[in-house]
């Protein structure tokens, strides 16, 4: 009963990065660089704009929120084609 579309990670990242650029919290340089799937949830990774000590900055929250948005919306529609 799985009606999700199978998609390559390359194609999914193209879709994700288009959605990122259209998102209200978009920051210049924000980009999904990789994606994996765990228990049916797509997990996007990229630059979280951490400081030199590895701690969050003001931009980190925006990146987290946008990647969470991607996971929530795209996980309903797609599954990775391994």
PDB file of C-alpha atoms in Angstrom:
ATOM      1  CA  UNK A   1       0.000   0.000   0.000  1.00  0.00           C
ATOM      2  CA  UNK A   2       3.004   2.239  -0.489  1.00  0.00           C
ATOM      3  CA  UNK A   3       2.067   4.777  -3.151  1.00  0.00           C
ATOM      4  CA  UNK A   4       5.215   6.862  -2.856  1.00  0.00           C
ATOM      5  CA  UNK A   5       7.147   7.556  -6.047  1.00  0.00           C
ATOM      6  CA  UNK A   6      10.647   6.108  -6.232  1.00  0.00           C
ATOM      7  CA  UNK A   7      13.212   8.787  -7.052  1.00  0.00           C
ATOM      8  CA  UNK A   8      16.982   9.027  -7.273  1.00  0.00           C
ATOM      9  CA  UNK A   9      18.763  11.113  -4.673  1.00  0.00           C
ATOM     10  CA  UNK A  10      20.053  13.397  -7.463  1.00  0.00           C
ATOM     11  CA  UNK A  11      16.549  14.131  -8.738  1.00  0.00           C
ATOM     12  CA  UNK A  12      15.189  14.552  -5.215  1.00  0.00           C
ATOM     13  CA  UNK A  13      17.947  17.027  -4.340  1.00  0.00           C
ATOM     14  CA  UNK A  14      17.073  19.059  -7.446  1.00  0.00           C
ATOM     15  CA  UNK A  15      13.441  19.263  -6.277  1.00  0.00           C
ATOM     16  CA  UNK A  16      14.467  20.004  -2.683  1.00  0.00           C
ATOM     17  CA  UNK A  17      16.829  22.806  -3.663  1.00  0.00           C
ATOM     18  CA  UNK A  18      14.148  24.421  -5.810  1.00  0.00           C
ATOM     19  CA  UNK A  19      11.752  24.319  -2.834  1.00  0.00           C
ATOM     20  CA  UNK A  20      14.473  25.759  -0.576  1.00  0.00           C
ATOM     21  CA  UNK A  21      14.905  28.776  -2.849  1.00  0.00           C
ATOM     22  CA  UNK A  22      11.143  29.382  -2.840  1.00  0.00           C
ATOM     23  CA  UNK A  23      10.815  29.068   0.958  1.00  0.00           C
ATOM     24  CA  UNK A  24      10.157  32.181   3.098  1.00  0.00           C
ATOM     25  CA  UNK A  25      13.144  31.390   5.368  1.00  0.00           C
ATOM     26  CA  UNK A  26      15.603  30.970   2.477  1.00  0.00           C
ATOM     27  CA  UNK A  27      19.097  32.301   3.188  1.00  0.00           C
ATOM     28  CA  UNK A  28      21.634  32.872   0.437  1.00  0.00           C
ATOM     29  CA  UNK A  29      23.837  29.770   0.305  1.00  0.00           C
ATOM     30  CA  UNK A  30      21.249  27.431   1.875  1.00  0.00           C
ATOM     31  CA  UNK A  31      21.339  24.157  -0.032  1.00  0.00           C
ATOM     32  CA  UNK A  32      20.570  20.472   0.528  1.00  0.00           C
ATOM     33  CA  UNK A  33      23.763  18.597  -0.342  1.00  0.00           C
ATOM     34  CA  UNK A  34      22.684  15.048   0.502  1.00  0.00           C
ATOM     35  CA  UNK A  35      19.634  13.029   1.433  1.00  0.00           C
ATOM     36  CA  UNK A  36      19.085   9.684   3.100  1.00  0.00           C
ATOM     37  CA  UNK A  37      16.001   7.806   4.182  1.00  0.00           C
ATOM     38  CA  UNK A  38      15.392   6.318   7.620  1.00  0.00           C
ATOM     39  CA  UNK A  39      12.148   4.566   8.517  1.00  0.00           C
ATOM     40  CA  UNK A  40      10.324   6.240   5.636  1.00  0.00           C
ATOM     41  CA  UNK A  41      11.512   9.755   6.482  1.00  0.00           C
ATOM     42  CA  UNK A  42      13.789  11.677   4.129  1.00  0.00           C
ATOM     43  CA  UNK A  43      16.633  13.417   5.954  1.00  0.00           C
ATOM     44  CA  UNK A  44      18.285  16.326   4.192  1.00  0.00           C
ATOM     45  CA  UNK A  45      21.780  17.520   5.049  1.00  0.00           C
ATOM     46  CA  UNK A  46      23.769  20.584   4.142  1.00  0.00           C
ATOM     47  CA  UNK A  47      25.486  23.627   5.613  1.00  0.00           C
ATOM     48  CA  UNK A  48      23.901  24.544   8.941  1.00  0.00           C
ATOM     49  CA  UNK A  49      25.881  27.804   9.171  1.00  0.00           C
ATOM     50  CA  UNK A  50      27.588  26.846  12.433  1.00  0.00           C
ATOM     51  CA  UNK A  51      30.266  29.136  13.837  1.00  0.00           C
ATOM     52  CA  UNK A  52      33.972  28.249  13.977  1.00  0.00           C
ATOM     53  CA  UNK A  53      33.400  26.468  17.293  1.00  0.00           C
ATOM     54  CA  UNK A  54      30.652  24.312  15.773  1.00  0.00           C
ATOM     55  CA  UNK A  55      27.882  26.117  17.621  1.00  0.00           C
ATOM     56  CA  UNK A  56      24.591  27.299  16.079  1.00  0.00           C
ATOM     57  CA  UNK A  57      24.262  30.808  14.670  1.00  0.00           C
ATOM     58  CA  UNK A  58      21.179  32.904  13.913  1.00  0.00           C
ATOM     59  CA  UNK A  59      20.993  31.220  10.493  1.00  0.00           C
ATOM     60  CA  UNK A  60      21.055  27.675  11.904  1.00  0.00           C
ATOM     61  CA  UNK A  61      17.419  27.794  13.029  1.00  0.00           C
ATOM     62  CA  UNK A  62      16.279  28.807   9.546  1.00  0.00           C
ATOM     63  CA  UNK A  63      18.195  25.934   7.947  1.00  0.00           C
ATOM     64  CA  UNK A  64      16.771  23.467  10.455  1.00  0.00           C
ATOM     65  CA  UNK A  65      13.234  24.707   9.820  1.00  0.00           C
ATOM     66  CA  UNK A  66      13.578  24.501   6.035  1.00  0.00           C
ATOM     67  CA  UNK A  67      15.106  20.989   6.130  1.00  0.00           C
ATOM     68  CA  UNK A  68      12.309  19.902   8.490  1.00  0.00           C
ATOM     69  CA  UNK A  69       9.777  21.336   6.020  1.00  0.00           C
ATOM     70  CA  UNK A  70      11.389  19.329   3.207  1.00  0.00           C
ATOM     71  CA  UNK A  71      11.350  16.116   5.257  1.00  0.00           C
ATOM     72  CA  UNK A  72       7.713  16.587   6.212  1.00  0.00           C
ATOM     73  CA  UNK A  73       6.438  17.360   2.719  1.00  0.00           C
ATOM     74  CA  UNK A  74       8.673  15.267   0.478  1.00  0.00           C
ATOM     75  CA  UNK A  75       8.589  12.125   2.655  1.00  0.00           C
ATOM     76  CA  UNK A  76       4.853  11.855   1.960  1.00  0.00           C
ATOM     77  CA  UNK A  77       5.435  11.760  -1.789  1.00  0.00           C
ATOM     78  CA  UNK A  78       8.826  10.147  -2.416  1.00  0.00           C
ATOM     79  CA  UNK A  79      11.028   7.226  -1.426  1.00  0.00           C
ATOM     80  CA  UNK A  80      14.654   6.862  -2.475  1.00  0.00           C
ATOM     81  CA  UNK A  81      15.332   4.456  -5.315  1.00  0.00           C
ATOM     82  CA  UNK A  82      18.447   2.625  -4.179  1.00  0.00           C
TER      83      UNK A  82
END
